mmCIF file of C-alpha atoms in Angstrom:
data_model
loop_
_atom_site.group_PDB
_atom_site.id
_atom_site.type_symbol
_atom_site.label_atom_id
_atom_site.label_comp_id
_atom_site.label_asym_id
_atom_site.label_seq_id
_atom_site.Cartn_x
_atom_site.Cartn_y
_atom_site.Cartn_z
ATOM 1 C CA MET A 1 -51.690 -14.985 19.399
ATOM 2 C CA THR A 2 -50.563 -17.284 16.594
ATOM 3 C CA GLU A 3 -48.062 -19.926 17.641
ATOM 4 C CA HIS A 4 -45.220 -20.479 15.184
ATOM 5 C CA VAL A 5 -43.722 -23.958 15.052
ATOM 6 C CA PHE A 6 -41.309 -25.822 12.844
ATOM 7 C CA ARG A 7 -42.926 -28.760 11.044
ATOM 8 C CA GLU A 8 -41.656 -31.751 9.143
ATOM 9 C CA THR A 9 -41.467 -30.898 5.452
ATOM 10 C CA THR A 10 -43.644 -33.925 4.609
ATOM 11 C CA ALA A 11 -46.548 -31.979 6.147
ATOM 12 C CA GLU A 12 -45.852 -28.891 4.023
ATOM 13 C CA PRO A 13 -46.393 -28.364 0.278
ATOM 14 C CA SER A 14 -42.877 -27.050 -0.299
ATOM 15 C CA THR A 15 -39.702 -25.796 1.304
ATOM 16 C CA ARG A 16 -38.461 -22.537 -0.129
ATOM 17 C CA SER A 17 -34.752 -22.462 -0.885
ATOM 18 C CA VAL A 18 -32.373 -19.640 -0.027
ATOM 19 C CA PRO A 19 -29.418 -18.200 -1.985
ATOM 20 C CA LEU A 20 -26.133 -19.730 -0.884
ATOM 21 C CA SER A 21 -22.506 -18.681 -0.783
ATOM 22 C CA HIS A 22 -19.677 -21.153 -0.511
ATOM 23 C CA LEU A 23 -18.588 -19.711 2.836
ATOM 24 C CA SER A 24 -20.110 -17.548 5.565
ATOM 25 C CA LEU A 25 -17.162 -15.879 7.301
ATOM 26 C CA GLU A 26 -17.836 -14.451 10.764
ATOM 27 C CA LEU A 27 -15.585 -11.510 11.629
ATOM 28 C CA GLY A 28 -16.643 -11.271 15.244
ATOM 29 C CA HIS A 29 -19.104 -12.437 17.859
ATOM 30 C CA LEU A 30 -18.549 -10.013 20.670
ATOM 31 C CA TYR A 31 -20.395 -9.206 23.859
ATOM 32 C CA MET A 32 -21.151 -5.805 25.263
ATOM 33 C CA GLU A 33 -18.334 -6.048 27.808
ATOM 34 C CA ASP A 34 -15.941 -6.433 24.875
ATOM 35 C CA ILE A 35 -17.393 -3.484 23.043
ATOM 36 C CA GLU A 36 -17.306 -1.375 26.205
ATOM 37 C CA GLY A 37 -13.543 -1.264 25.622
ATOM 38 C CA GLY A 38 -14.282 1.157 22.814
ATOM 39 C CA SER A 39 -12.484 1.665 19.548
ATOM 40 C CA GLU A 40 -9.118 0.394 20.833
ATOM 41 C CA ARG A 41 -10.532 -2.994 21.833
ATOM 42 C CA LEU A 42 -12.369 -3.334 18.512
ATOM 43 C CA ARG A 43 -9.252 -2.251 16.632
ATOM 44 C CA GLN A 44 -7.203 -4.982 18.314
ATOM 45 C CA HIS A 45 -9.869 -7.542 17.507
ATOM 46 C CA PHE A 46 -10.053 -6.754 13.803
ATOM 47 C CA GLU A 47 -6.260 -6.574 13.535
ATOM 48 C CA ARG A 48 -6.106 -10.123 14.902
ATOM 49 C CA VAL A 49 -8.907 -11.261 12.596
ATOM 50 C CA GLN A 50 -7.544 -9.856 9.335
ATOM 51 C CA PRO A 51 -4.721 -12.382 8.643
ATOM 52 C CA TRP A 52 -7.055 -15.300 9.299
ATOM 53 C CA VAL A 53 -9.662 -13.890 6.925
ATOM 54 C CA ASP A 54 -7.144 -14.128 4.116
ATOM 55 C CA ALA A 55 -6.410 -17.742 5.069
ATOM 56 C CA ALA A 56 -10.126 -18.632 5.213
ATOM 57 C CA ARG A 57 -10.696 -17.120 1.778
ATOM 58 C CA ALA A 58 -7.836 -19.151 0.327
ATOM 59 C CA ASP A 59 -9.124 -22.323 1.954
ATOM 60 C CA ALA A 60 -12.634 -21.721 0.557
ATOM 61 C CA ALA A 61 -11.224 -21.816 -2.973
ATOM 62 C CA VAL A 62 -9.914 -25.353 -2.444
ATOM 63 C CA GLY A 63 -12.167 -28.010 -3.938
ATOM 64 C CA ILE A 64 -14.386 -25.836 -6.151
ATOM 65 C CA ARG A 65 -12.498 -26.513 -9.378
ATOM 66 C CA GLY A 66 -10.601 -23.275 -9.687
ATOM 67 C CA ARG A 67 -13.619 -20.975 -9.570
ATOM 68 C CA SER A 68 -13.791 -17.899 -7.386
ATOM 69 C CA PRO A 69 -15.658 -18.776 -4.191
ATOM 70 C CA ARG A 70 -18.705 -16.816 -3.088
ATOM 71 C CA ILE A 71 -17.879 -15.534 0.392
ATOM 72 C CA SER A 72 -19.949 -13.297 2.632
ATOM 73 C CA THR A 73 -18.894 -11.782 5.947
ATOM 74 C CA CYS A 74 -20.972 -11.232 9.067
ATOM 75 C CA PHE A 75 -20.691 -9.788 12.560
ATOM 76 C CA LEU A 76 -22.892 -10.605 15.573
ATOM 77 C CA ILE A 77 -23.648 -8.078 18.337
ATOM 78 C CA ASP A 78 -24.990 -9.194 21.705
ATOM 79 C CA ASP A 79 -28.170 -7.301 22.516
ATOM 80 C CA TYR A 80 -29.783 -10.294 24.265
ATOM 81 C CA PHE A 81 -27.974 -10.596 27.584
ATOM 82 C CA THR A 82 -27.185 -6.899 27.998
ATOM 83 C CA ARG A 83 -28.071 -3.654 26.254
ATOM 84 C CA PHE A 84 -25.160 -1.241 25.959
ATOM 85 C CA SER A 85 -24.991 1.986 23.972
ATOM 86 C CA SER A 86 -27.270 2.122 20.904
ATOM 87 C CA PRO A 87 -27.096 1.030 17.263
ATOM 88 C CA ALA A 88 -26.656 4.676 16.251
ATOM 89 C CA GLU A 89 -23.444 4.890 18.302
ATOM 90 C CA LEU A 90 -22.122 1.341 18.209
ATOM 91 C CA VAL A 91 -22.667 0.115 14.650
ATOM 92 C CA PRO A 92 -20.646 2.923 12.966
ATOM 93 C CA LEU A 93 -17.851 2.236 15.464
ATOM 94 C CA VAL A 94 -17.766 -1.467 14.572
ATOM 95 C CA LEU A 95 -17.891 -0.827 10.836
ATOM 96 C CA GLY A 96 -15.263 1.896 11.049
ATOM 97 C CA GLU A 97 -12.758 -0.253 12.930
ATOM 98 C CA ALA A 98 -13.359 -3.152 10.549
ATOM 99 C CA ALA A 99 -12.645 -0.844 7.611
ATOM 100 C CA ARG A 100 -9.401 0.339 9.276
ATOM 101 C CA ALA A 101 -8.248 -3.294 9.192
ATOM 102 C CA GLY A 102 -9.232 -3.629 5.532
ATOM 103 C CA LEU A 103 -12.361 -5.670 6.283
ATOM 104 C CA VAL A 104 -15.924 -5.261 5.020
ATOM 105 C CA VAL A 105 -18.905 -6.398 7.125
ATOM 106 C CA ASP A 106 -21.564 -7.565 4.674
ATOM 107 C CA TYR A 107 -24.174 -8.590 7.247
ATOM 108 C CA LEU A 108 -24.783 -7.406 10.810
ATOM 109 C CA ALA A 109 -26.920 -9.445 13.217
ATOM 110 C CA ARG A 110 -28.455 -8.927 16.656
ATOM 111 C CA GLU A 111 -28.109 -11.928 18.974
ATOM 112 C CA SER A 112 -31.668 -11.414 20.237
ATOM 113 C CA GLY A 113 -32.784 -12.349 16.704
ATOM 114 C CA CYS A 114 -31.525 -15.874 17.377
ATOM 115 C CA ALA A 115 -34.147 -16.110 20.138
ATOM 116 C CA VAL A 116 -37.063 -14.471 18.322
ATOM 117 C CA ALA A 117 -37.045 -13.065 14.784
ATOM 118 C CA ASP A 118 -40.066 -11.482 13.112
ATOM 119 C CA LYS A 119 -42.290 -12.923 15.879
ATOM 120 C CA VAL A 120 -41.037 -16.458 15.159
ATOM 121 C CA PRO A 121 -39.618 -18.072 18.349
ATOM 122 C CA LEU A 122 -36.519 -19.551 16.735
ATOM 123 C CA ALA A 123 -34.809 -20.798 19.884
ATOM 124 C CA GLU A 124 -37.983 -22.470 21.157
ATOM 125 C CA SER A 125 -38.537 -24.078 17.755
ATOM 126 C CA ILE A 126 -35.025 -25.521 17.665
ATOM 127 C CA ALA A 127 -35.397 -26.725 21.255
ATOM 128 C CA GLN A 128 -38.399 -28.758 20.070
ATOM 129 C CA ARG A 129 -36.227 -30.372 17.400
ATOM 130 C CA LEU A 130 -33.562 -31.683 19.774
ATOM 131 C CA VAL A 131 -33.141 -35.459 19.589
ATOM 132 C CA GLU A 132 -30.954 -36.802 22.363
ATOM 133 C CA SER A 133 -28.497 -39.563 21.525
ATOM 134 C CA PRO A 134 -28.432 -41.994 24.464
ATOM 135 C CA PRO A 135 -25.180 -43.931 24.812
ATOM 136 C CA PRO A 136 -25.276 -47.673 24.060
ATOM 137 C CA GLY A 137 -26.249 -49.590 27.183
ATOM 138 C CA SER A 138 -27.718 -46.597 28.990
ATOM 139 C CA TYR A 139 -30.849 -47.127 31.078
ATOM 140 C CA GLY A 140 -32.693 -43.862 30.551
ATOM 141 C CA LEU A 141 -32.135 -42.626 34.094
ATOM 142 C CA ARG A 142 -31.557 -39.064 32.932
ATOM 143 C CA PRO A 143 -34.691 -36.893 32.444
ATOM 144 C CA PRO A 144 -35.209 -35.601 28.880
ATOM 145 C CA VAL A 145 -33.718 -32.287 27.778
ATOM 146 C CA ARG A 146 -37.161 -30.662 27.478
ATOM 147 C CA GLU A 147 -37.496 -31.056 31.267
ATOM 148 C CA THR A 148 -33.967 -30.281 32.409
ATOM 149 C CA GLY A 149 -32.689 -27.762 29.854
ATOM 150 C CA TRP A 150 -29.403 -29.700 29.728
ATOM 151 C CA LEU A 151 -27.980 -31.623 26.760
ATOM 152 C CA ALA A 152 -24.962 -33.935 26.936
ATOM 153 C CA ASN A 153 -22.735 -35.730 24.436
ATOM 154 C CA GLY A 154 -22.772 -38.870 26.544
ATOM 155 C CA GLU A 155 -23.831 -40.238 29.892
ATOM 156 C CA ARG A 156 -22.899 -39.173 33.392
ATOM 157 C CA VAL A 157 -23.048 -42.623 34.967
ATOM 158 C CA GLN A 158 -25.008 -42.852 38.208
ATOM 159 C CA SER A 159 -23.015 -43.900 41.223
ATOM 160 C CA SER A 160 -24.010 -47.246 42.704
ATOM 161 C CA ARG A 161 -24.030 -47.896 46.403
ATOM 162 C CA ALA A 162 -22.444 -50.943 47.908
ATOM 163 C CA SER A 163 -24.912 -53.611 48.996
ATOM 164 C CA ARG A 164 -23.357 -54.335 52.367
ATOM 165 C CA ALA A 165 -25.422 -53.385 55.377
ATOM 166 C CA MET A 166 -24.413 -50.131 57.085
ATOM 167 C CA THR A 167 -22.331 -49.115 54.045
ATOM 168 C CA THR A 168 -23.219 -45.698 52.651
ATOM 169 C CA ALA A 169 -20.150 -44.872 50.582
ATOM 170 C CA ALA A 170 -20.847 -44.437 46.881
ATOM 171 C CA GLU A 171 -18.721 -45.970 44.149
ATOM 172 C CA TRP A 172 -17.589 -43.282 41.688
ATOM 173 C CA ARG A 173 -17.927 -44.098 38.009
ATOM 174 C CA PRO A 174 -16.724 -41.772 35.239
ATOM 175 C CA PRO A 175 -18.965 -40.184 32.592
ATOM 176 C CA ARG A 176 -18.829 -41.573 29.062
ATOM 177 C CA GLU A 177 -18.848 -39.757 25.742
ATOM 178 C CA THR A 178 -21.122 -41.442 23.187
ATOM 179 C CA ALA A 179 -18.698 -41.133 20.253
ATOM 180 C CA ALA A 180 -15.480 -41.345 22.245
ATOM 181 C CA ARG A 181 -12.231 -42.293 20.523
ATOM 182 C CA ARG A 182 -10.912 -44.560 23.245
ATOM 183 C CA HIS A 183 -10.977 -41.758 25.832
ATOM 184 C CA SER A 184 -14.020 -39.587 26.565
ATOM 185 C CA ILE A 185 -14.429 -35.830 26.373
ATOM 186 C CA TYR A 186 -17.722 -35.465 28.176
ATOM 187 C CA LEU A 187 -19.704 -32.221 27.949
ATOM 188 C CA ASP A 188 -23.019 -31.271 29.534
ATOM 189 C CA VAL A 189 -24.506 -28.076 28.082
ATOM 190 C CA GLU A 190 -27.040 -25.800 29.785
ATOM 191 C CA LEU A 191 -29.452 -24.631 27.075
ATOM 192 C CA TRP A 192 -31.624 -22.342 29.191
ATOM 193 C CA ASP A 193 -32.536 -21.274 32.693
ATOM 194 C CA HIS A 194 -35.490 -19.322 34.087
ATOM 195 C CA ASP A 195 -35.713 -15.781 35.353
ATOM 196 C CA LYS A 196 -37.637 -14.738 38.466
ATOM 197 C CA ASP A 197 -40.868 -14.653 36.470
ATOM 198 C CA GLY A 198 -40.354 -18.183 35.176
ATOM 199 C CA ARG A 199 -39.480 -17.160 31.630
ATOM 200 C CA ARG A 200 -36.689 -18.950 29.786
ATOM 201 C CA THR A 201 -33.385 -17.230 29.220
ATOM 202 C CA TRP A 202 -31.536 -19.021 26.425
ATOM 203 C CA SER A 203 -27.850 -19.722 26.941
ATOM 204 C CA CYS A 204 -25.077 -18.330 24.782
ATOM 205 C CA PRO A 205 -24.184 -21.783 23.328
ATOM 206 C CA PHE A 206 -27.790 -22.428 22.351
ATOM 207 C CA LEU A 207 -28.238 -19.049 20.659
ATOM 208 C CA ALA A 208 -24.895 -19.588 18.903
ATOM 209 C CA SER A 209 -26.262 -22.903 17.613
ATOM 210 C CA VAL A 210 -29.290 -21.120 16.122
ATOM 211 C CA TRP A 211 -26.857 -18.590 14.600
ATOM 212 C CA GLN A 212 -24.902 -21.375 12.906
ATOM 213 C CA LEU A 213 -28.087 -22.963 11.528
ATOM 214 C CA ALA A 214 -29.102 -19.589 10.096
ATOM 215 C CA ARG A 215 -25.717 -19.140 8.440
ATOM 216 C CA LEU A 216 -25.989 -22.658 6.990
ATOM 217 C CA GLY A 217 -29.402 -21.854 5.480
ATOM 218 C CA LEU A 218 -31.172 -24.525 7.535
ATOM 219 C CA LEU A 219 -33.820 -22.511 9.405
ATOM 220 C CA ARG A 220 -37.420 -22.765 8.166
ATOM 221 C CA ASN A 221 -40.830 -21.923 9.605
ATOM 222 C CA GLU A 222 -43.654 -23.717 7.771
ATOM 223 C CA GLY A 223 -41.353 -24.066 4.770
ATOM 224 C CA GLU A 224 -40.349 -20.402 4.706
ATOM 225 C CA PRO A 225 -36.840 -19.113 5.488
ATOM 226 C CA VAL A 226 -36.450 -17.204 8.741
ATOM 227 C CA LEU A 227 -33.850 -14.749 10.028
ATOM 228 C CA SER A 228 -33.426 -13.482 6.479
ATOM 229 C CA PRO A 229 -31.325 -10.351 5.811
ATOM 230 C CA ARG A 230 -32.978 -7.023 5.150
ATOM 231 C CA PRO A 231 -31.233 -4.357 3.054
ATOM 232 C CA TRP A 232 -30.195 -1.278 5.028
ATOM 233 C CA ASN A 233 -29.936 1.777 2.835
ATOM 234 C CA SER A 234 -30.362 4.465 5.472
ATOM 235 C CA GLY A 235 -27.293 6.465 6.409
ATOM 236 C CA THR A 236 -28.138 6.370 10.111
ATOM 237 C CA PHE A 237 -28.974 3.601 12.553
ATOM 238 C CA PRO A 238 -31.811 3.726 15.123
ATOM 239 C CA ARG A 239 -31.396 4.763 18.751
ATOM 240 C CA GLU A 240 -33.018 1.583 20.100
ATOM 241 C CA TRP A 241 -31.974 -1.999 19.423
ATOM 242 C CA ASP A 242 -35.563 -3.154 19.002
ATOM 243 C CA ASP A 243 -35.975 -0.686 16.140
ATOM 244 C CA MET A 244 -33.238 -2.416 14.138
ATOM 245 C CA PRO A 245 -34.041 -5.583 12.121
ATOM 246 C CA PRO A 246 -32.429 -8.762 13.500
ATOM 247 C CA LEU A 247 -30.242 -9.199 10.400
ATOM 248 C CA LEU A 248 -29.076 -6.361 8.161
ATOM 249 C CA GLN A 249 -27.441 -6.505 4.740
ATOM 250 C CA LEU A 250 -25.018 -3.575 4.731
ATOM 251 C CA ASN A 251 -23.210 -4.333 1.474
ATOM 252 C CA THR A 252 -25.488 -4.339 -1.573
ATOM 253 C CA ALA A 253 -22.848 -6.227 -3.582
ATOM 254 C CA ALA A 254 -22.432 -8.959 -0.957
ATOM 255 C CA ALA A 255 -22.639 -12.672 -1.703
ATOM 256 C CA PRO A 256 -25.600 -14.454 -0.047
ATOM 257 C CA PHE A 257 -25.708 -14.511 3.758
ATOM 258 C CA SER A 258 -26.230 -18.284 4.125
ATOM 259 C CA ALA A 259 -23.605 -20.687 2.854
ATOM 260 C CA TYR A 260 -22.651 -24.316 2.419
ATOM 261 C CA ARG A 261 -20.055 -23.906 5.171
ATOM 262 C CA THR A 262 -19.249 -21.431 7.914
ATOM 263 C CA CYS A 263 -16.027 -20.216 9.496
ATOM 264 C CA SER A 264 -15.835 -17.981 12.580
ATOM 265 C CA VAL A 265 -12.726 -16.079 13.668
ATOM 266 C CA LEU A 266 -13.002 -15.640 17.425
ATOM 267 C CA PRO A 267 -10.893 -15.074 20.558
ATOM 268 C CA ALA A 268 -9.711 -18.341 22.133
ATOM 269 C CA ARG A 269 -12.022 -17.888 25.133
ATOM 270 C CA PHE A 270 -14.954 -18.802 22.841
ATOM 271 C CA LEU A 271 -13.669 -22.363 22.388
ATOM 272 C CA PRO A 272 -15.798 -23.899 25.214
ATOM 273 C CA VAL A 273 -18.924 -22.193 23.863
ATOM 274 C CA GLU A 274 -18.320 -23.486 20.350
ATOM 275 C CA HIS A 275 -17.603 -27.002 21.644
ATOM 276 C CA ALA A 276 -21.085 -26.808 23.169
ATOM 277 C CA VAL A 277 -22.473 -25.621 19.829
ATOM 278 C CA ARG A 278 -21.225 -28.799 18.188
ATOM 279 C CA VAL A 279 -22.942 -30.916 20.839
ATOM 280 C CA VAL A 280 -26.227 -29.112 20.092
ATOM 281 C CA LEU A 281 -25.887 -29.361 16.307
ATOM 282 C CA ASP A 282 -25.086 -33.071 16.517
ATOM 283 C CA GLN A 283 -28.440 -33.647 18.258
ATOM 284 C CA THR A 284 -30.693 -31.300 16.261
ATOM 285 C CA ASP A 285 -33.148 -32.722 13.748
ATOM 286 C CA VAL A 286 -32.828 -29.950 11.153
ATOM 287 C CA ASP A 287 -35.457 -29.323 8.495
ATOM 288 C CA SER A 288 -35.145 -32.260 6.097
ATOM 289 C CA GLY A 289 -36.327 -30.301 3.056
ATOM 290 C CA ALA A 290 -33.758 -27.561 3.556
ATOM 291 C CA LEU A 291 -31.052 -30.139 4.233
ATOM 292 C CA ARG A 292 -31.883 -32.061 1.056
ATOM 293 C CA GLN A 293 -31.942 -28.902 -1.064
ATOM 294 C CA ILE A 294 -28.529 -27.789 0.115
ATOM 295 C CA THR A 295 -26.977 -31.235 -0.292
ATOM 296 C CA GLU A 296 -28.255 -31.552 -3.867
ATOM 297 C CA ARG A 297 -27.246 -28.021 -4.853
ATOM 298 C CA SER A 298 -23.757 -28.389 -3.397
ATOM 299 C CA ARG A 299 -23.195 -31.579 -5.378
ATOM 300 C CA ARG A 300 -24.353 -29.972 -8.612
ATOM 301 C CA GLU A 301 -21.982 -27.114 -7.953
ATOM 302 C CA GLY A 302 -19.060 -29.377 -7.170
ATOM 303 C CA ALA A 303 -18.858 -28.153 -3.580
ATOM 304 C CA SER A 304 -20.121 -31.162 -1.642
ATOM 305 C CA VAL A 305 -20.731 -30.710 2.070
ATOM 306 C CA PRO A 306 -20.315 -33.224 4.917
ATOM 307 C CA ASP A 307 -23.401 -35.197 5.912
ATOM 308 C CA ALA A 308 -23.127 -34.054 9.538
ATOM 309 C CA VAL A 309 -24.245 -30.453 9.984
ATOM 310 C CA ALA A 310 -21.670 -29.871 12.716
ATOM 311 C CA ASP A 311 -18.892 -30.786 10.277
ATOM 312 C CA ARG A 312 -19.903 -27.869 8.028
ATOM 313 C CA VAL A 313 -18.788 -25.456 10.771
ATOM 314 C CA ALA A 314 -15.166 -24.363 11.211
ATOM 315 C CA TYR A 315 -13.313 -21.937 13.478
ATOM 316 C CA VAL A 316 -10.153 -19.981 13.957
ATOM 317 C CA PHE A 317 -9.402 -19.160 17.603
ATOM 318 C CA TYR A 318 -6.811 -16.441 18.017
ATOM 319 C CA ARG A 319 -4.888 -15.775 21.219
ATOM 320 C CA GLY A 320 -5.589 -12.945 23.612
ATOM 321 C CA LEU A 321 -8.534 -10.578 24.107
#
């Protein structure tokens, strides 16, 4: 079996670029328990999303010198943690309820594709590119993320025991955020655990981080783009999730899937997950060739992007659901 790994672009002859929109606009990132609510639950979701889509489109036009922004929409379905219904039943329901709200889903993705796509182990490859940022003055007491499966945005300070004989009480010391603004907001993110057979199960925040990197056009395998959209011209969808490509292009007239920036319109309960996504993105050594290409192209187009990858990601969190 051939092992696929991400490599530094200096070891590769070239890094192939991908088409880019100005904005990748996510219309939903729902789990099977959400979709189990049927058409009514989906209808409520898209009704809440629709006003914010208009606002995101208007915001995307700011700063590109009066031109019409290229905007693509996407929707992510969880088929990784649970399998509910089938694409043949579920996808038309999602697309139909989006259309009722006046929305068009350009691209449809399976969350399992963020773990493995076209036999490329994306999640494992990104896990190998994590570079932890130890806080100033830390002593390296914490095991590395590759051993623990946990990634933090700071340091959970070890308690120190008093030196007096017969004293066993520990002195509590607070955790510290590396980039704190006076006060810390410390977060420790579980990236994976293991099932009974010892295989890794990737966490929702980690898969969502891979999803954001895909939407930003920053995923490469040996210089080649991965998790690329495939046109879907058939009128019907398959009965099994594994028979559906990980990323479908449903709208032939759509702007490119990947973009300089992303925006996701999600229920407010996703806020902790997306906070964790930022922690992961801040400590991921993304492909330097892809990063350089996008930075140069955005400048030529007058749509410069922030240096930090995490700052290219935006959200709208609506109440309820």
